[in-house]
Tab-separated table of C-alpha atoms in Angstrom:
chain	number	residue	atom	x	y	z
A	1	MET	CA	-26.394	-36.727	-3.051
A	2	THR	CA	-29.683	-35.465	-4.464
A	3	ALA	CA	-30.940	-31.968	-5.217
A	4	ARG	CA	-32.748	-31.892	-1.850
A	5	THR	CA	-29.858	-33.192	0.250
A	6	PRO	CA	-29.364	-30.794	3.180
A	7	VAL	CA	-25.915	-29.222	3.273
A	8	VAL	CA	-24.262	-26.764	5.646
A	9	THR	CA	-22.952	-23.622	3.954
A	10	GLY	CA	-22.433	-21.221	6.860
A	11	LEU	CA	-20.963	-21.404	10.360
A	12	GLY	CA	-21.019	-18.944	13.253
A	13	VAL	CA	-19.909	-19.509	16.830
A	14	VAL	CA	-19.540	-17.641	20.107
A	15	SER	CA	-17.848	-19.592	22.899
A	16	ALA	CA	-15.403	-19.254	25.741
A	17	ALA	CA	-12.812	-21.074	23.592
A	18	GLY	CA	-13.012	-18.390	20.923
A	19	ILE	CA	-15.427	-16.342	18.871
A	20	GLY	CA	-15.617	-17.003	15.150
A	21	ALA	CA	-14.724	-20.329	13.534
A	22	THR	CA	-10.973	-19.664	13.308
A	23	ASN	CA	-10.522	-18.607	16.923
A	24	PHE	CA	-12.843	-21.371	18.092
A	25	TRP	CA	-10.868	-24.067	16.270
A	26	GLN	CA	-7.573	-22.760	17.626
A	27	GLY	CA	-9.001	-22.780	21.149
A	28	LEU	CA	-10.171	-26.377	20.799
A	29	GLN	CA	-6.744	-27.483	19.626
A	30	GLN	CA	-4.787	-25.518	22.244
A	31	GLY	CA	-6.718	-27.211	25.022
A	32	THR	CA	-6.717	-24.448	27.624
A	33	PRO	CA	-9.794	-24.760	29.882
A	34	ARG	CA	-11.793	-21.520	29.792
A	35	PHE	CA	-13.277	-21.479	33.277
A	36	ARG	CA	-13.205	-18.685	35.826
A	37	THR	CA	-15.132	-17.365	38.793
A	38	VAL	CA	-18.636	-16.300	37.762
A	39	SER	CA	-19.060	-12.527	37.748
A	40	LEU	CA	-22.603	-12.310	36.359
A	41	PHE	CA	-24.480	-13.215	39.531
A	42	PRO	CA	-23.711	-14.068	43.158
A	43	THR	CA	-22.595	-17.618	43.974
A	44	ASP	CA	-21.501	-17.063	47.582
A	45	ASP	CA	-24.298	-19.267	48.893
A	46	LEU	CA	-23.377	-22.164	46.605
A	47	PRO	CA	-20.563	-24.730	46.739
A	48	ASN	CA	-19.615	-24.038	43.099
A	49	HIS	CA	-18.324	-20.764	41.707
A	50	ILE	CA	-16.762	-21.273	38.256
A	51	ALA	CA	-18.094	-21.565	34.715
A	52	GLY	CA	-17.175	-20.996	31.082
A	53	GLU	CA	-18.206	-17.354	31.228
A	54	ILE	CA	-17.582	-15.256	28.093
A	55	GLY	CA	-15.891	-11.920	28.656
A	56	PRO	CA	-13.157	-9.547	27.449
A	57	TRP	CA	-10.543	-12.272	27.985
A	58	THR	CA	-12.101	-14.396	25.222
A	59	SER	CA	-10.174	-14.615	21.955
A	60	GLY	CA	-12.014	-12.852	19.159
A	61	PHE	CA	-14.196	-10.888	21.576
A	62	GLU	CA	-14.315	-7.925	19.196
A	63	THR	CA	-16.853	-9.786	17.036
A	64	VAL	CA	-19.462	-9.507	19.801
A	65	ASP	CA	-20.959	-6.197	20.865
A	66	ALA	CA	-19.263	-5.834	24.256
A	67	ASP	CA	-21.584	-3.016	25.283
A	68	ARG	CA	-24.548	-5.407	25.163
A	69	LEU	CA	-23.066	-8.032	27.455
A	70	ASP	CA	-24.498	-6.416	30.596
A	71	GLY	CA	-27.957	-7.369	29.340
A	72	ASP	CA	-29.668	-9.520	26.705
A	73	ARG	CA	-26.684	-11.866	26.658
A	74	THR	CA	-28.509	-14.805	25.077
A	75	ALA	CA	-29.807	-12.699	22.205
A	76	THR	CA	-26.462	-10.909	21.817
A	77	PHE	CA	-24.663	-14.234	21.461
A	78	ALA	CA	-27.318	-15.507	19.046
A	79	LEU	CA	-27.147	-12.439	16.797
A	80	ALA	CA	-23.342	-12.464	16.733
A	81	ALA	CA	-23.307	-16.127	15.656
A	82	LEU	CA	-26.137	-15.445	13.190
A	83	ASP	CA	-24.245	-12.634	11.476
A	84	GLN	CA	-21.126	-14.803	11.209
A	85	ALA	CA	-23.057	-17.702	9.661
A	86	ILE	CA	-24.897	-15.488	7.164
A	87	ALA	CA	-21.616	-13.907	6.071
A	88	ASP	CA	-19.905	-17.309	5.843
A	89	ALA	CA	-22.730	-18.658	3.671
A	90	ARG	CA	-22.641	-15.533	1.494
A	91	LEU	CA	-26.386	-15.195	1.798
A	92	GLY	CA	-26.364	-11.501	1.001
A	93	ASP	CA	-29.926	-10.629	0.008
A	94	VAL	CA	-31.067	-14.266	0.244
A	95	ARG	CA	-33.621	-14.490	3.035
A	96	PRO	CA	-33.844	-17.702	5.060
A	97	ASP	CA	-37.212	-19.436	4.943
A	98	ARG	CA	-37.093	-20.063	8.674
A	99	VAL	CA	-34.914	-19.591	11.748
A	100	LEU	CA	-34.765	-22.393	14.334
A	101	VAL	CA	-33.061	-21.766	17.673
A	102	GLY	CA	-32.494	-24.117	20.577
A	103	THR	CA	-32.300	-22.853	24.152
A	104	THR	CA	-32.992	-24.093	27.670
A	105	VAL	CA	-33.913	-21.034	29.695
A	106	GLY	CA	-33.834	-18.367	26.983
A	107	ASP	CA	-33.535	-14.835	28.354
A	108	VAL	CA	-34.095	-15.767	31.982
A	109	ALA	CA	-30.647	-14.397	32.915
A	110	ASP	CA	-31.702	-10.932	31.807
A	111	HIS	CA	-34.895	-11.143	33.857
A	112	GLU	CA	-32.859	-12.295	36.849
A	113	ARG	CA	-30.606	-9.260	36.492
A	114	ALA	CA	-33.556	-6.907	36.198
A	115	ARG	CA	-35.218	-8.416	39.258
A	116	ARG	CA	-32.049	-8.063	41.327
A	117	GLU	CA	-31.907	-4.387	40.394
A	118	VAL	CA	-35.548	-3.906	41.378
A	119	VAL	CA	-34.981	-5.564	44.741
A	120	ARG	CA	-31.816	-3.543	45.395
A	121	SER	CA	-33.405	-0.239	44.452
A	122	GLY	CA	-36.712	-0.907	46.194
A	123	ALA	CA	-38.458	0.393	43.078
A	124	GLY	CA	-41.390	-1.959	43.357
A	125	ARG	CA	-42.407	-5.408	42.344
A	126	PRO	CA	-40.494	-7.318	39.607
A	127	GLY	CA	-42.315	-7.742	36.321
A	128	SER	CA	-43.546	-10.987	34.803
A	129	LEU	CA	-41.179	-13.494	33.216
A	130	ASP	CA	-41.213	-14.216	29.465
A	131	VAL	CA	-38.575	-16.886	28.911
A	132	ASP	CA	-38.317	-16.733	25.125
A	133	GLY	CA	-40.045	-13.539	23.977
A	134	SER	CA	-37.130	-11.156	23.590
A	135	LEU	CA	-34.819	-13.782	22.061
A	136	ARG	CA	-37.294	-14.627	19.324
A	137	THR	CA	-38.279	-10.992	18.818
A	138	ARG	CA	-34.722	-9.713	18.540
A	139	ILE	CA	-33.797	-12.359	15.976
A	140	ALA	CA	-36.878	-11.594	13.888
A	141	ARG	CA	-36.240	-7.856	14.026
A	142	HIS	CA	-32.596	-8.372	13.164
A	143	LEU	CA	-33.667	-10.142	9.976
A	144	GLY	CA	-36.295	-7.563	9.060
A	145	GLY	CA	-39.237	-9.033	10.945
A	146	SER	CA	-40.563	-11.220	8.129
A	147	VAL	CA	-38.802	-14.513	8.899
A	148	PRO	CA	-40.574	-17.057	11.144
A	149	VAL	CA	-38.472	-17.790	14.234
A	150	GLU	CA	-39.119	-21.010	16.152
A	151	LEU	CA	-37.607	-22.062	19.467
A	152	PHE	CA	-36.677	-25.565	20.625
A	153	VAL	CA	-36.590	-25.821	24.402
A	154	THR	CA	-35.530	-29.445	24.749
A	155	ALA	CA	-32.677	-28.698	27.140
A	156	CYS	CA	-29.279	-30.107	26.181
A	157	ALA	CA	-30.550	-31.617	22.918
A	158	ALA	CA	-32.128	-28.369	21.673
A	159	GLY	CA	-29.337	-27.337	19.297
A	160	ASN	CA	-29.225	-30.736	17.632
A	161	MET	CA	-33.016	-30.791	17.365
A	162	ALA	CA	-32.979	-27.422	15.597
A	163	LEU	CA	-30.381	-28.782	13.167
A	164	ILE	CA	-32.393	-31.962	12.583
A	165	ARG	CA	-35.568	-29.999	11.919
A	166	ALA	CA	-33.700	-27.768	9.488
A	167	ALA	CA	-32.481	-30.842	7.599
A	168	GLN	CA	-36.029	-32.219	7.480
A	169	LEU	CA	-37.492	-28.971	6.106
A	170	VAL	CA	-34.862	-28.811	3.382
A	171	ALA	CA	-35.076	-32.503	2.491
A	172	ASP	CA	-38.868	-32.539	2.097
A	173	GLY	CA	-38.926	-29.373	-0.003
A	174	SER	CA	-40.547	-27.140	2.619
A	175	ALA	CA	-37.591	-24.754	2.581
A	176	ASP	CA	-34.523	-23.947	0.514
A	177	VAL	CA	-32.561	-22.121	3.239
A	178	VAL	CA	-32.949	-22.565	7.002
A	179	VAL	CA	-30.851	-20.891	9.674
A	180	CYS	CA	-30.559	-22.981	12.830
A	181	GLY	CA	-28.564	-23.240	16.016
A	182	GLY	CA	-28.657	-22.635	19.746
A	183	ALA	CA	-27.999	-19.863	22.245
A	184	GLU	CA	-27.640	-19.760	26.014
A	185	ALA	CA	-26.318	-17.323	28.599
A	186	LEU	CA	-25.270	-18.302	32.092
A	187	SER	CA	-28.147	-17.892	34.518
A	188	ARG	CA	-28.414	-18.045	38.259
A	189	MET	CA	-31.408	-20.386	37.891
A	190	ALA	CA	-29.536	-23.041	35.895
A	191	PHE	CA	-26.356	-22.630	37.925
A	192	THR	CA	-28.210	-23.057	41.206
A	193	GLY	CA	-30.178	-26.012	39.874
A	194	PHE	CA	-27.136	-28.037	38.838
A	195	SER	CA	-25.291	-27.064	41.981
A	196	ARG	CA	-28.173	-28.174	44.236
A	197	MET	CA	-28.394	-31.439	42.297
A	198	ARG	CA	-24.722	-32.025	43.126
A	199	GLY	CA	-24.051	-32.469	39.451
A	200	MET	CA	-21.234	-29.932	39.182
A	201	ALA	CA	-17.501	-30.527	39.353
A	202	GLN	CA	-15.410	-28.858	42.016
A	203	GLU	CA	-12.509	-27.749	39.814
A	204	ARG	CA	-12.328	-29.455	36.405
A	205	CYS	CA	-14.716	-30.910	33.866
A	206	ARG	CA	-13.120	-34.237	32.952
A	207	PRO	CA	-15.310	-36.131	30.441
A	208	PHE	CA	-14.820	-39.909	30.389
A	209	SER	CA	-11.991	-39.702	32.922
A	210	ASP	CA	-11.968	-42.116	35.813
A	211	ALA	CA	-11.505	-39.015	37.984
A	212	ARG	CA	-14.591	-37.210	36.649
A	213	ASP	CA	-16.839	-35.686	39.289
A	214	GLY	CA	-19.374	-33.569	37.426
A	215	LEU	CA	-20.029	-30.911	34.823
A	216	LEU	CA	-19.266	-27.215	34.628
A	217	LEU	CA	-21.641	-24.810	32.933
A	218	GLY	CA	-20.787	-22.568	30.005
A	219	GLU	CA	-22.491	-20.149	27.659
A	220	GLY	CA	-22.465	-19.066	24.023
A	221	ALA	CA	-24.173	-19.645	20.717
A	222	ALA	CA	-23.718	-21.289	17.361
A	223	VAL	CA	-25.605	-20.911	14.101
A	224	LEU	CA	-25.476	-23.008	10.930
A	225	VAL	CA	-26.955	-22.203	7.534
A	226	VAL	CA	-28.578	-25.296	6.048
A	227	GLU	CA	-29.792	-25.342	2.441
A	228	SER	CA	-30.522	-27.818	-0.298
A	229	ALA	CA	-27.576	-29.026	-2.347
A	230	ALA	CA	-29.218	-27.670	-5.512
A	231	HIS	CA	-29.694	-24.243	-3.931
A	232	ALA	CA	-26.058	-24.130	-2.797
A	233	VAL	CA	-24.826	-25.176	-6.243
A	234	ALA	CA	-27.016	-22.551	-7.925
A	235	ARG	CA	-25.549	-19.881	-5.642
A	236	GLY	CA	-22.013	-21.155	-6.221
A	237	VAL	CA	-21.093	-21.299	-2.539
A	238	PRO	CA	-18.820	-23.809	-0.787
A	239	VAL	CA	-20.354	-26.625	1.241
A	240	ARG	CA	-19.000	-27.059	4.774
A	241	ALA	CA	-20.660	-30.420	5.457
A	242	THR	CA	-23.454	-32.677	4.260
A	243	ILE	CA	-26.097	-33.823	6.742
A	244	THR	CA	-26.378	-37.511	6.001
A	245	GLY	CA	-28.599	-38.771	8.801
A	246	TYR	CA	-29.965	-38.243	12.273
A	247	GLY	CA	-31.451	-40.161	15.164
A	248	LEU	CA	-34.037	-39.206	17.780
A	249	THR	CA	-34.966	-41.518	20.643
A	250	CYS	CA	-36.448	-41.096	24.121
A	251	ASP	CA	-35.632	-43.384	27.031
A	252	ALA	CA	-38.469	-42.004	29.213
A	253	LYS	CA	-37.178	-43.805	32.294
A	254	HIS	CA	-36.262	-40.910	34.551
A	255	PRO	CA	-36.620	-37.111	34.487
A	256	ALA	CA	-32.864	-36.560	34.783
A	257	ALA	CA	-30.828	-39.764	35.166
A	258	PRO	CA	-29.630	-41.481	31.973
A	259	ASP	CA	-30.433	-45.071	31.044
A	260	LEU	CA	-27.178	-46.782	31.944
A	261	SER	CA	-27.767	-49.512	29.364
A	262	GLY	CA	-27.125	-46.988	26.587
A	263	ASP	CA	-29.772	-48.648	24.401
A	264	GLY	CA	-31.584	-45.444	23.412
A	265	VAL	CA	-28.357	-43.624	22.649
A	266	ALA	CA	-27.177	-46.568	20.562
A	267	ARG	CA	-30.397	-46.525	18.516
A	268	ALA	CA	-30.009	-42.808	17.862
A	269	MET	CA	-26.439	-43.292	16.648
A	270	ARG	CA	-27.336	-46.223	14.378
A	271	SER	CA	-30.067	-44.093	12.807
A	272	ALA	CA	-27.667	-41.184	12.250
A	273	ILE	CA	-25.124	-43.460	10.573
A	274	ALA	CA	-27.902	-43.889	7.977
A	275	GLY	CA	-26.972	-47.165	6.359
A	276	ALA	CA	-23.209	-46.673	6.436
A	277	ASP	CA	-21.022	-49.169	8.213
A	278	PRO	CA	-20.212	-48.121	11.808
A	279	SER	CA	-16.544	-48.534	10.896
A	280	ASP	CA	-16.960	-45.595	8.499
A	281	VAL	CA	-17.406	-43.218	11.433
A	282	ALA	CA	-14.062	-41.482	11.858
A	283	TYR	CA	-14.859	-39.282	14.874
A	284	VAL	CA	-17.621	-38.685	17.405
A	285	CYS	CA	-18.178	-35.348	19.097
A	286	ALA	CA	-19.458	-36.766	22.365
A	287	HIS	CA	-22.073	-35.347	24.698
A	288	GLY	CA	-19.598	-36.090	27.498
A	289	THR	CA	-20.780	-33.949	30.391
A	290	GLY	CA	-18.229	-35.284	32.842
A	291	THR	CA	-20.810	-36.692	35.251
A	292	PRO	CA	-20.236	-40.285	36.355
A	293	GLN	CA	-23.537	-41.695	35.090
A	294	ASN	CA	-23.869	-39.755	31.839
A	295	ASP	CA	-20.424	-40.691	30.594
A	296	ALA	CA	-20.916	-44.332	31.612
A	297	ALA	CA	-24.222	-44.535	29.717
A	298	GLU	CA	-22.725	-42.910	26.621
A	299	ALA	CA	-19.720	-45.238	26.747
A	300	ALA	CA	-22.071	-48.230	26.961
A	301	ALA	CA	-23.759	-47.048	23.772
A	302	TYR	CA	-20.406	-46.766	21.976
A	303	ARG	CA	-19.575	-50.337	22.927
A	304	LYS	CA	-22.907	-51.502	21.471
A	305	VAL	CA	-22.627	-49.615	18.161
A	306	PHE	CA	-18.909	-49.984	17.481
A	307	THR	CA	-18.280	-53.660	18.007
A	308	GLY	CA	-15.099	-53.690	15.925
A	309	SER	CA	-12.678	-50.795	15.863
A	310	HIS	CA	-13.829	-47.802	17.888
A	311	PRO	CA	-13.721	-44.277	16.469
A	312	PRO	CA	-11.912	-41.592	18.454
A	313	ILE	CA	-14.255	-39.522	20.607
A	314	SER	CA	-13.968	-36.304	22.569
A	315	SER	CA	-16.149	-33.838	24.438
A	316	ILE	CA	-15.347	-30.144	24.113
A	317	LYS	CA	-17.181	-29.506	27.390
A	318	ALA	CA	-13.812	-30.141	29.047
A	319	LEU	CA	-12.756	-26.729	27.719
A	320	ILE	CA	-15.883	-24.554	27.585
A	321	GLY	CA	-18.398	-26.264	29.843
A	322	HIS	CA	-21.950	-27.314	29.152
A	323	SER	CA	-23.870	-24.504	27.459
A	324	LEU	CA	-27.192	-26.373	27.682
A	325	GLY	CA	-29.416	-25.406	24.711
A	326	ALA	CA	-26.441	-24.047	22.781
A	327	ALA	CA	-24.135	-27.001	23.436
A	328	SER	CA	-24.906	-29.324	20.537
A	329	ALA	CA	-25.096	-26.440	18.057
A	330	ILE	CA	-21.601	-25.351	19.115
A	331	GLU	CA	-20.510	-28.973	18.827
A	332	ALA	CA	-22.045	-29.236	15.337
A	333	VAL	CA	-19.790	-26.355	14.285
A	334	ALA	CA	-16.879	-28.248	15.855
A	335	CYS	CA	-17.805	-31.295	13.749
A	336	ALA	CA	-17.831	-29.238	10.544
A	337	LEU	CA	-14.389	-27.891	11.429
A	338	VAL	CA	-13.098	-31.410	12.096
A	339	LEU	CA	-14.179	-32.331	8.559
A	340	ALA	CA	-12.580	-29.199	7.129
A	341	HIS	CA	-9.249	-29.547	8.946
A	342	GLN	CA	-9.152	-33.360	8.779
A	343	ARG	CA	-8.089	-33.478	12.385
A	344	THR	CA	-9.884	-34.617	15.515
A	345	ILE	CA	-10.271	-32.580	18.699
A	346	PRO	CA	-8.275	-34.115	21.560
A	347	GLN	CA	-10.072	-35.320	24.652
A	348	TRP	CA	-8.699	-32.837	27.128
A	349	GLY	CA	-8.937	-33.438	30.864
A	350	LEU	CA	-8.072	-37.120	31.078
A	351	ASP	CA	-4.622	-36.328	32.472
A	352	ASP	CA	-3.040	-39.164	34.442
A	353	ALA	CA	-6.356	-40.706	35.492
A	354	GLY	CA	-7.135	-42.147	32.054
A	355	THR	CA	-10.380	-43.967	31.347
A	356	SER	CA	-11.638	-47.475	31.976
A	357	LEU	CA	-14.926	-46.948	30.093
A	358	GLY	CA	-13.844	-48.823	26.981
A	359	VAL	CA	-13.833	-45.759	24.726
A	360	ARG	CA	-11.077	-44.424	22.492
A	361	PRO	CA	-10.237	-40.843	23.459
A	362	ALA	CA	-9.201	-38.666	20.533
A	363	THR	CA	-5.639	-37.358	20.539
A	364	GLY	CA	-5.813	-34.907	17.659
A	365	GLY	CA	-3.007	-36.788	15.904
A	366	GLN	CA	-2.887	-38.453	12.512
A	367	ASP	CA	-3.147	-41.875	14.134
A	368	ASP	CA	-6.731	-41.052	15.148
A	369	ALA	CA	-7.991	-41.306	11.560
A	370	PRO	CA	-5.978	-40.949	8.351
A	371	ARG	CA	-9.102	-39.672	6.590
A	372	ILE	CA	-12.189	-38.147	8.208
A	373	ASP	CA	-15.277	-38.433	6.011
A	374	LEU	CA	-18.102	-39.171	8.470
A	375	VAL	CA	-18.546	-37.765	11.978
A	376	LEU	CA	-21.335	-37.950	14.544
A	377	ASN	CA	-22.583	-35.231	16.876
A	378	ASN	CA	-24.208	-36.531	20.063
A	379	ALA	CA	-26.486	-34.645	22.444
A	380	PHE	CA	-28.625	-36.063	25.233
A	381	ALA	CA	-31.070	-34.206	27.467
A	382	PHE	CA	-33.150	-34.544	30.595
A	383	GLY	CA	-36.207	-36.700	30.065
A	384	GLY	CA	-34.178	-39.279	28.157
A	385	ASN	CA	-34.088	-37.256	24.921
A	386	ASN	CA	-31.278	-38.608	22.754
A	387	THR	CA	-30.137	-37.015	19.503
A	388	CYS	CA	-27.387	-37.757	17.040
A	389	VAL	CA	-26.555	-36.076	13.725
A	390	GLY	CA	-24.308	-37.524	11.027
A	391	LEU	CA	-22.217	-35.083	9.000
A	392	ARG	CA	-20.107	-36.004	5.997
A	393	ARG	CA	-17.167	-34.300	4.358
A	394	PRO	CA	-18.133	-32.557	1.099
A	395	THR	CA	-16.472	-33.476	-2.164
A	396	TYR	CA	-13.652	-31.278	-3.399
A	397	GLU	CA	-15.956	-29.641	-5.951
A	398	GLU	CA	-18.567	-28.879	-3.284
A	399	ALA	CA	-16.013	-27.541	-0.831
A	400	THR	CA	-14.366	-25.222	-3.364
A	401	ALA	CA	-17.408	-23.880	-5.226
């Protein structure tokens, strides 16, 4: 590790499995799927009706401003996760050099709600749509208005891309502290789109299962504080994880369908392993949407990269759904917690069907990996955008600063 090595010092998360790192981790280990009938918008005209919607039933809900959840949901989730991460990193008066946030449709859900009200009331014509304006503005105002806020709108890979960019800025000396993550609220637009594409499951999201039949959508946010190792040491704060490598590739073969060869995904993972032996990888937080083609392509990549023993893998989308631009940021927090607890997250949803994809589903038991030092976080998006981030367990001195 060098002085400019990017390290994670703060974690914040809002998800249907739990809000705050402790509740979130407990939810991932308990394995109860957090799906229910969507209440935010009408779905009567669609074949699908359930999602990982966040509401009063969510563990740890008191850490999110419940009064704001009727509007500005994406920003509300983002600010709740941001406050958690800043407190966890003990930033205090330390101002981040930049804030990087991934999203897919930004605040479109709030515009949809406003437009429905206008139509119902007959008050006139709906206003214009600004997909990212209020999200970026509310974050900047929340931090005093002087911190540059940048958005990454690369769909399902957006959270990972924000994390990768944060690591780059810290490593090259452009910044000492960067706050990054992803945020997404359920929207009628995204829900309708996936439903019309016939990409959604009927009842369960079952990643890598031979019975898988599609994804389910979710919502939430996650934020990580990334700073240089020297800056963290000078502040005397614990390190949650070290970012050791990343990979970015683009298949560019189809607007939505994955490359079933898995070649691009495999290249991204090899890059993220960053010179380590593939056998050093103790766990992979998989993209694992639960769609037949996506899981098959990802499994093909695992077979190419891990030619000896395979690391245990799991996708938390089985429990909370696919939160699009927030997904890989939430999963990055899950990876940091895997390193902290030295325990994998089981692959829920396989049930009796099992898997014939040649992957090793995580069980959460000690037989998965006696020691977890290196984990990978995978995220793949429409347009063939593949991302992978490698995170390593901090030393005892770093973790207990």
